mmCIF file of C-alpha atoms in Angstrom:
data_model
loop_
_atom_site.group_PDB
_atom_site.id
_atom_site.type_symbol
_atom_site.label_atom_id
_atom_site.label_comp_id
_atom_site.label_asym_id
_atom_site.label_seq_id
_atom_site.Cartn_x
_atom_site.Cartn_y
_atom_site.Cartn_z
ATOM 1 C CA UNK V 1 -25.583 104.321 -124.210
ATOM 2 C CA UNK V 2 -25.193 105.323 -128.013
ATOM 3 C CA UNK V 3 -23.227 105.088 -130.778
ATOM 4 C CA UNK V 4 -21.390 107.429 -133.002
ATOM 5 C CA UNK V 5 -19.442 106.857 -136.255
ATOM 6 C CA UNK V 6 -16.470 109.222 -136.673
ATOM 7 C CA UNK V 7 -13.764 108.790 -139.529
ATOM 8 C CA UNK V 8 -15.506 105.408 -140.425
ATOM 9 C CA UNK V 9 -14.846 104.149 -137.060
ATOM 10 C CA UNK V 10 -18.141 103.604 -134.526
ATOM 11 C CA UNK V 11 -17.241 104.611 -131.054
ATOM 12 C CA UNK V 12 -19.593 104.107 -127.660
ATOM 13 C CA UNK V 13 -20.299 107.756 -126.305
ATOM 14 C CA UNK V 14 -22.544 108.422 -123.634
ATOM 15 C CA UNK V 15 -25.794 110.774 -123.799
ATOM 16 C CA UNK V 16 -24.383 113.978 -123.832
ATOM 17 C CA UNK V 17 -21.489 112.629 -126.626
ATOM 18 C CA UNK V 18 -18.470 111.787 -124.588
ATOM 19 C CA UNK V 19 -16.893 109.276 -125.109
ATOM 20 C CA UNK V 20 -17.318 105.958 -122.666
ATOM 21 C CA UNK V 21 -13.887 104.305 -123.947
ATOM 22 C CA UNK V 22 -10.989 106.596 -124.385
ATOM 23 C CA UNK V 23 -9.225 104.007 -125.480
ATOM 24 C CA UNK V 24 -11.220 104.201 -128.973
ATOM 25 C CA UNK V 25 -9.996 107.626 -129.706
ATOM 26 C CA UNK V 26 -7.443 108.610 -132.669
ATOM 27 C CA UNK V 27 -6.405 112.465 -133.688
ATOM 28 C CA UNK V 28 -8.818 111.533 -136.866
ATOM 29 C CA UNK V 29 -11.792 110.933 -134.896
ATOM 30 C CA UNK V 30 -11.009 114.380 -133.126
ATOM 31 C CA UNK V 31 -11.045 116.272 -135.958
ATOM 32 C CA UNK V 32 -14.361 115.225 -136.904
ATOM 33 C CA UNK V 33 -15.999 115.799 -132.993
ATOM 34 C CA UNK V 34 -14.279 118.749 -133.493
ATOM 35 C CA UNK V 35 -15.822 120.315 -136.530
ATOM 36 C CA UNK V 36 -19.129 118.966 -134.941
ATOM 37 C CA UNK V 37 -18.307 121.512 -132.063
ATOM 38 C CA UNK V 38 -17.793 124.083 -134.576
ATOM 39 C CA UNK V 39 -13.594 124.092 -134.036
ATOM 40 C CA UNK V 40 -11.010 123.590 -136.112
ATOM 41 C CA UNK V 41 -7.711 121.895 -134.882
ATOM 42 C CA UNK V 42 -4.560 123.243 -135.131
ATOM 43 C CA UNK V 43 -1.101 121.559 -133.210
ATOM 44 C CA UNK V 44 -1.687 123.955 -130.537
ATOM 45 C CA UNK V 45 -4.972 122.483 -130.014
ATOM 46 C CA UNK V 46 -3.951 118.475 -130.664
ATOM 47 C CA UNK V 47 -0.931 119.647 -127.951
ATOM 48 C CA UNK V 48 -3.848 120.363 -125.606
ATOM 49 C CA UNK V 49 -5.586 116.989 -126.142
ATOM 50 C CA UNK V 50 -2.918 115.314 -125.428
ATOM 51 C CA UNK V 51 -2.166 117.264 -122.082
ATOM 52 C CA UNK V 52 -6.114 116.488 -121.316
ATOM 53 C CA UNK V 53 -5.907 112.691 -122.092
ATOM 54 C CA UNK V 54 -2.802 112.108 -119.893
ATOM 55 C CA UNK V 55 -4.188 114.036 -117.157
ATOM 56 C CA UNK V 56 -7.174 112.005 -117.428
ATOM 57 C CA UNK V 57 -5.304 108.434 -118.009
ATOM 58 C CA UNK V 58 -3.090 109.413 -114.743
ATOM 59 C CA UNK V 59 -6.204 110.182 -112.454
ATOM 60 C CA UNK V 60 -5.935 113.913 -112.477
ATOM 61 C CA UNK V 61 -9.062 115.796 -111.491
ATOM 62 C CA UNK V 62 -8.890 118.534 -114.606
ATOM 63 C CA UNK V 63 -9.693 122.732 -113.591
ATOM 64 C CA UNK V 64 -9.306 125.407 -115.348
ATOM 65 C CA UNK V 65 -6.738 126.595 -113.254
ATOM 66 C CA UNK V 66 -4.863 123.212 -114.658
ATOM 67 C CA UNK V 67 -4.699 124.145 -117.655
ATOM 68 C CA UNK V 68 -3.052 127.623 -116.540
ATOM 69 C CA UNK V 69 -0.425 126.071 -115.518
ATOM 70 C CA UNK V 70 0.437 123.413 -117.939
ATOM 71 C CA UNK V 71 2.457 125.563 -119.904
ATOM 72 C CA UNK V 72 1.028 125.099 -123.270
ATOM 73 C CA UNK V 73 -1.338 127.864 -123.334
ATOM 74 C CA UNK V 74 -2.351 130.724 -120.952
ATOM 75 C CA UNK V 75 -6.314 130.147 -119.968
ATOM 76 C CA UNK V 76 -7.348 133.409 -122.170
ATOM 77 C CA UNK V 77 -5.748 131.196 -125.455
ATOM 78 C CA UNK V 78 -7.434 128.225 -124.070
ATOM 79 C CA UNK V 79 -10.888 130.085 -123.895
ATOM 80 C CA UNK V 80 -10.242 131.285 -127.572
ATOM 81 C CA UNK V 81 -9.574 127.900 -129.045
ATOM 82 C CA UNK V 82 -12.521 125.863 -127.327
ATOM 83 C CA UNK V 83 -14.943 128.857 -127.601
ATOM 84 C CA UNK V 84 -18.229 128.318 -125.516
ATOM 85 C CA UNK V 85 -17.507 126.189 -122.478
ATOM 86 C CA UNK V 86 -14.028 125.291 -122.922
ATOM 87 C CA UNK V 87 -13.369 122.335 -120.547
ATOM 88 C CA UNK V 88 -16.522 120.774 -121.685
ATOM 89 C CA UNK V 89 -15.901 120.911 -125.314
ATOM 90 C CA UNK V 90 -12.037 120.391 -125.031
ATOM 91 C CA UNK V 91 -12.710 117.036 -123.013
ATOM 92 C CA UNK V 92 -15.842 115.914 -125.567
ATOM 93 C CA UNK V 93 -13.100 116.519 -128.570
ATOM 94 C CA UNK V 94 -10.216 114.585 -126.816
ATOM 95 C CA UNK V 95 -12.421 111.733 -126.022
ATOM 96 C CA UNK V 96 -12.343 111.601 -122.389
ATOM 97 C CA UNK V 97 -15.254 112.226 -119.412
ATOM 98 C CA UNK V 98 -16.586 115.410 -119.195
ATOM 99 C CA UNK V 99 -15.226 116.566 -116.142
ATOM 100 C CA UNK V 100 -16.760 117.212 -112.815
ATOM 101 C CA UNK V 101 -14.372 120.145 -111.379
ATOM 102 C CA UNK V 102 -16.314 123.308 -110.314
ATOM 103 C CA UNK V 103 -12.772 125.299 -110.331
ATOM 104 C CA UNK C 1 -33.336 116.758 -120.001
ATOM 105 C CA UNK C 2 -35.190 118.842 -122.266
ATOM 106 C CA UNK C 3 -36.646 120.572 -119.511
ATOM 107 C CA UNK C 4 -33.426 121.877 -118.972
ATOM 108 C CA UNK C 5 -32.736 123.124 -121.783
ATOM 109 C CA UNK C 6 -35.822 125.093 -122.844
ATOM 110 C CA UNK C 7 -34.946 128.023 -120.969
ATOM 111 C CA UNK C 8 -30.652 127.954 -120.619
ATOM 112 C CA UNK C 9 -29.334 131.177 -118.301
ATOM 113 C CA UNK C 10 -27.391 133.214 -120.981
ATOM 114 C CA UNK C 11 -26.500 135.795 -118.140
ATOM 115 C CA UNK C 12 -25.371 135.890 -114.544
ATOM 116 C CA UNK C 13 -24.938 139.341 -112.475
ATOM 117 C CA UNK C 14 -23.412 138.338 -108.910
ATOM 118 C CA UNK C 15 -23.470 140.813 -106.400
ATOM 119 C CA UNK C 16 -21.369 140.551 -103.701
ATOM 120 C CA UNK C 17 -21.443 142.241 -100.849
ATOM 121 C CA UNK C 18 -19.660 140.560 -97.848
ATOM 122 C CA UNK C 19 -15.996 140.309 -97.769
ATOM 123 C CA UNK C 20 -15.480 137.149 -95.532
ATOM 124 C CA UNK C 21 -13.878 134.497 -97.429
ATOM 125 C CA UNK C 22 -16.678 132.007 -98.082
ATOM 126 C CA UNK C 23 -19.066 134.653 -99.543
ATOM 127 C CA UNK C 24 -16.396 135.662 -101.990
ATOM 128 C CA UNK C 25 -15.523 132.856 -102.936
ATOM 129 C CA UNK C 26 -19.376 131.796 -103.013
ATOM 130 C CA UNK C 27 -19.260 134.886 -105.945
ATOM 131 C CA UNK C 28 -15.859 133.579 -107.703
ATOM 132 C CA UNK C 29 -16.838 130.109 -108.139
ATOM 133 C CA UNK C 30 -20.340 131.055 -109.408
ATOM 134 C CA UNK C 31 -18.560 133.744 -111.740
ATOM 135 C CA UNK C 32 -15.888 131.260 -112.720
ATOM 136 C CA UNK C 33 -18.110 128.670 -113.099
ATOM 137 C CA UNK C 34 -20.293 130.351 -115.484
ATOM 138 C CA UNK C 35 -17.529 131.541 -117.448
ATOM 139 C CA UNK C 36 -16.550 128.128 -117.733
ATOM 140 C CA UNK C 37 -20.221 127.333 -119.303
ATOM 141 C CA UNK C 38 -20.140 129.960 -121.270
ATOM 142 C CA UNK C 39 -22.485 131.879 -119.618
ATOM 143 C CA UNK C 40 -22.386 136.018 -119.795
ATOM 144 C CA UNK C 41 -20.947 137.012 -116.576
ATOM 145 C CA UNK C 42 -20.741 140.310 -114.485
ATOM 146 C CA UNK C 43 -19.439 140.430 -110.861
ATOM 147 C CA UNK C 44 -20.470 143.577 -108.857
ATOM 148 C CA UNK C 45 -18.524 143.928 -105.926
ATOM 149 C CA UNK C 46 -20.000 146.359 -103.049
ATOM 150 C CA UNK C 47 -19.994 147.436 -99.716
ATOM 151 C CA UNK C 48 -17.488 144.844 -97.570
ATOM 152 C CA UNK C 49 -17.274 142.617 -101.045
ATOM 153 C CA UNK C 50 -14.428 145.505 -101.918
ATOM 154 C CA UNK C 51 -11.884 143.635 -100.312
ATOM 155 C CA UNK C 52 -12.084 140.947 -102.428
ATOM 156 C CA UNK C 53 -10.748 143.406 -105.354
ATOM 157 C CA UNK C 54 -8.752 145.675 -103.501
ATOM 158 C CA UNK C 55 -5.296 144.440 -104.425
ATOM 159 C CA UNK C 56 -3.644 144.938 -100.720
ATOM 160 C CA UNK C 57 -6.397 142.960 -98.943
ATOM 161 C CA UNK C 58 -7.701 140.550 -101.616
ATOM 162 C CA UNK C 59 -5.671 137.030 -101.321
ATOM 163 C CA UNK C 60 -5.646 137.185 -97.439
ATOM 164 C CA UNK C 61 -9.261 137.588 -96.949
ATOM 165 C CA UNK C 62 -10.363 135.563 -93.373
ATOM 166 C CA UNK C 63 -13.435 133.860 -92.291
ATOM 167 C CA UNK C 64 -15.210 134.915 -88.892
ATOM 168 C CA UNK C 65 -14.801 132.709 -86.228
ATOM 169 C CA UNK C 66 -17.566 134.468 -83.567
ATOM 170 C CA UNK C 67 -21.083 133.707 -84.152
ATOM 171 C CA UNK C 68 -20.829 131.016 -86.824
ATOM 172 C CA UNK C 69 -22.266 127.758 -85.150
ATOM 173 C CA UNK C 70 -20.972 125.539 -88.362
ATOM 174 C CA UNK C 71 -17.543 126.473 -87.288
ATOM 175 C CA UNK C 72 -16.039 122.721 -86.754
ATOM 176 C CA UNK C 73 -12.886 122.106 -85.748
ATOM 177 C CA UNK C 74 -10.641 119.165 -88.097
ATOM 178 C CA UNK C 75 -12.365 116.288 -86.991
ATOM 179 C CA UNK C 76 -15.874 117.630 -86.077
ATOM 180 C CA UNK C 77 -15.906 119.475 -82.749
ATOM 181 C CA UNK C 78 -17.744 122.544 -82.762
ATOM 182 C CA UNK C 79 -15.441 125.752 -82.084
ATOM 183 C CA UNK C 80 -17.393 127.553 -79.435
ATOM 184 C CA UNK C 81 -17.929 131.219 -79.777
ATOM 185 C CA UNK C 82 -15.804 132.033 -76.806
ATOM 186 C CA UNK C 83 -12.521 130.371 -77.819
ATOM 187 C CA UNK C 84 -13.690 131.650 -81.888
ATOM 188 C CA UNK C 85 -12.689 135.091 -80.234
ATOM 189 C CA UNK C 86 -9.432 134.659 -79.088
ATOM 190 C CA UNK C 87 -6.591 136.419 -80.180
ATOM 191 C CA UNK C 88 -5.224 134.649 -83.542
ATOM 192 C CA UNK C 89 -7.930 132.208 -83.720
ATOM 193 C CA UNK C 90 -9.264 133.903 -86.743
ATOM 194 C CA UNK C 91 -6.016 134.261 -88.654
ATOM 195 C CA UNK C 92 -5.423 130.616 -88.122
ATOM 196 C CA UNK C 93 -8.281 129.405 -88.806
ATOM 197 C CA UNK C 94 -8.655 131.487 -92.179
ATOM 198 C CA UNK C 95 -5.153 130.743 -93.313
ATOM 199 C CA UNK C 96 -6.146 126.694 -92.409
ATOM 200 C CA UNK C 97 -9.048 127.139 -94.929
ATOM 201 C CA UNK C 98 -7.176 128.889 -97.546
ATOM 202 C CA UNK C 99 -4.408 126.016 -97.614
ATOM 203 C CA UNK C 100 -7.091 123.684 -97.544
ATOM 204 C CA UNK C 101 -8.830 125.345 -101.060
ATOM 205 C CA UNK C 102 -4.967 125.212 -102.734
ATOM 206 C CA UNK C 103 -4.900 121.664 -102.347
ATOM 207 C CA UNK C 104 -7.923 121.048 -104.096
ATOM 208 C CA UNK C 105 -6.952 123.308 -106.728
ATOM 209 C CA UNK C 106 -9.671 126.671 -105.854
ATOM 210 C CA UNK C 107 -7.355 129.605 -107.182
ATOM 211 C CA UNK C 108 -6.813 132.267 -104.363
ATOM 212 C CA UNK C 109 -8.629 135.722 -104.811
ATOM 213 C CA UNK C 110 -6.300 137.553 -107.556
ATOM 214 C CA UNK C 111 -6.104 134.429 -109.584
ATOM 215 C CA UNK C 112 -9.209 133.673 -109.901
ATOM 216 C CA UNK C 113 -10.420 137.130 -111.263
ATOM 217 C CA UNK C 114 -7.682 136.759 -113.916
ATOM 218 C CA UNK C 115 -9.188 133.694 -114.736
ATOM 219 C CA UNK C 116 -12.860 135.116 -114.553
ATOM 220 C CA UNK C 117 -10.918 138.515 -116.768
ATOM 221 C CA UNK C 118 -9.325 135.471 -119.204
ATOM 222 C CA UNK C 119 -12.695 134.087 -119.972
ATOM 223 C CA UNK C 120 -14.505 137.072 -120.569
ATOM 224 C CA UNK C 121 -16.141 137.736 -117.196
ATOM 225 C CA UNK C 122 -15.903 141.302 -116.473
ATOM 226 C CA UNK C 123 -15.797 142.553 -113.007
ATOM 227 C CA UNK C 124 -17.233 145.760 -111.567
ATOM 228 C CA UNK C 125 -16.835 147.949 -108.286
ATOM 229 C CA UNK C 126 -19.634 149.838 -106.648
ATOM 230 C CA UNK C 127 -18.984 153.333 -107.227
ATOM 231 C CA UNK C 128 -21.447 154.193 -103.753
ATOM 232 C CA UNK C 129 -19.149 152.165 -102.034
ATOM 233 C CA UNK C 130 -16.049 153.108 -102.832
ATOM 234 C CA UNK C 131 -17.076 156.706 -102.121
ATOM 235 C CA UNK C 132 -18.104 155.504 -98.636
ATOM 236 C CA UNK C 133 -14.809 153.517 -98.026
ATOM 237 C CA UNK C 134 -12.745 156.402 -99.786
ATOM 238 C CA UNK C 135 -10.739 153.400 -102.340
ATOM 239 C CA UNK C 136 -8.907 154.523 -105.110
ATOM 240 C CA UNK C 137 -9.170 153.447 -108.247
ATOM 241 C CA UNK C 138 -5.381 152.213 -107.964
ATOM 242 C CA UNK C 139 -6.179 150.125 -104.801
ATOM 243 C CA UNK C 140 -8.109 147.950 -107.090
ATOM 244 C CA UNK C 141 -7.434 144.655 -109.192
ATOM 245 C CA UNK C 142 -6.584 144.990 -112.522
ATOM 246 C CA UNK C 143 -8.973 143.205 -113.404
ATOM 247 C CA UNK C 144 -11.875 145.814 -112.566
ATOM 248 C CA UNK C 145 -13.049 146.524 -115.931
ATOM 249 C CA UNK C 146 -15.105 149.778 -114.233
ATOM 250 C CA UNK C 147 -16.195 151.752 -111.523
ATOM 251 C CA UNK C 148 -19.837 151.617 -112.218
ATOM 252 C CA UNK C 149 -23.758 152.863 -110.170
ATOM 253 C CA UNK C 150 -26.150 150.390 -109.474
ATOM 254 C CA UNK C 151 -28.372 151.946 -112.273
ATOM 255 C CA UNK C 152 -25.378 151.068 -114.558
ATOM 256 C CA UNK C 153 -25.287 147.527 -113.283
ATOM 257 C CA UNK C 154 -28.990 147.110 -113.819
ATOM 258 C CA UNK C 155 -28.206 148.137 -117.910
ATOM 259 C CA UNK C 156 -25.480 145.749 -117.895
ATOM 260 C CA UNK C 157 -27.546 142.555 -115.752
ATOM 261 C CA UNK C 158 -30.535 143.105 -118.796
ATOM 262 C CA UNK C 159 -31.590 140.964 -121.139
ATOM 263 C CA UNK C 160 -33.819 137.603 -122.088
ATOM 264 C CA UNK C 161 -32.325 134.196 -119.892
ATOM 265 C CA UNK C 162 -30.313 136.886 -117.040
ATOM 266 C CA UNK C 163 -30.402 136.284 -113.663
ATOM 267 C CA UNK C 164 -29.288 138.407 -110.781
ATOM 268 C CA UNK C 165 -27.102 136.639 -107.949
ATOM 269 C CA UNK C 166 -26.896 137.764 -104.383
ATOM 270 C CA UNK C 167 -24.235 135.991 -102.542
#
């Protein structure tokens, strides 16, 4: 278990940086994980988190496919916002388990 | 940990070659699933594997029911290789496994190769292959970036931390 300080706040995350209380995350925090991961947030993107942490907070197993059909953006968007390993670094930067989907 | 990461795949080249639905999808989800890591991904589809991007036969791809002793029926019974041959048996039991991947959320054929397409996956026919099976080039997905040889493929699978796949 370790520690990280974002926007003057120190949050629990777990080895690979996720977070191990949700609870402790704010949009502020985000921003800084966020430019950490080399991303800069835009509404689109904070309208994603949001879509990710109530997924997560109602029990929802998260896929890619998910995401195609939530309606806020089409997977190739998603893919071009979160650049790398999308689902991984979208759930690091909303604060929530990395998620274990294969699909 | 560490271990891990001093040599990280950068490439996968899957090559698949069967069309029966659990060795395409054994291809998709390792494609997706790279894509998803942000791995460099090609998908080479050849001989039977065609079906799987041929756009009439592709989302109603079935699993053989003859010959495959980890057949099980729901709740554990093997299917014996006598009653796997009767008429319908392998329609039903395909179209049971399909519904069964749609609840838990595994895209059907089509979708997932948009997916693979949306990530930046590219995905390739064998051009020996579909000389052999006489396909058109409109029979196929979309999402086929190319027609390509096997010499081709080899250019394309190159490269330091690639790794060939044979489902």
């Amino acid at each position: 278990m370790a520690q990280k300080t974002y926007a003057g706040v120190t949050v629990e995350v777990n080895e690979e940086g996720y977070f191990t209380d949700p609870s402790q995350w704010t949009p502020e925090i985000a921003k800084e994980i966020a430019a950490e991961e080399g991303v800069e947030l835009t509404d689109k993107h904070f309208e994603m988190l949001e879509y990710l942490r109530n997924k997560f907070n109602s029990g929802d197993a998260l896929s890619i496919r998910g995401i195609n059909k939530s309606g806020i953006v089409d997977v190739k968007t998603f893919y071009g916002m979160f650049p790398g390993a999308p689902l991984k670094k979208s759930t690091k930067i909303a604060g929530i388990p990395k998620p274990s989907s294969c699909v | 940990m560490s271990e891990k990461n001093d040599y990280p795949v950068k490439k996968v080249s899957i090559i698949c070659a069967k069309g029966a639905l659990e060795d395409v999808y054994a291809a998709l989800v390792m494609g997706n699933g790279a894509v998803m890591e942000g791995i460099e991904t090609n998908l080479f589809f050849t001989f039977f594997g065609l079906e799987a991007i041929m756009t009439k036969y592709q989302d109603h791809l079935h699993t053989g029911t003859v010959g495959n002793p980890a057949m099980r029926l729901p709740g554990g019974a093997r299917l014996p290789t006598m009653l796997g041959g009767l008429p319908g048996m392998e329609s039903m039991v395909s179209k049971m496994m399909r519904k069964g991947m749609d609840e838990l959320d595994i895209p059907g054929v089509s979708e997932f190769l948009e997916l693979i397409d949306a990530g930046g996956g590219k995905i390739y026919a064998c051009k020996l292959a579909i000389d052999m099976f006489k396909v058109k080039k409109e029979d196929l997905n979309e999402y086929v970036s190319d027609i390509i040889t096997i010499g081709e493929f080899y250019e394309k699978a190159g490269g330091e931390g690639s790794h060939i796949i044979f489902t």
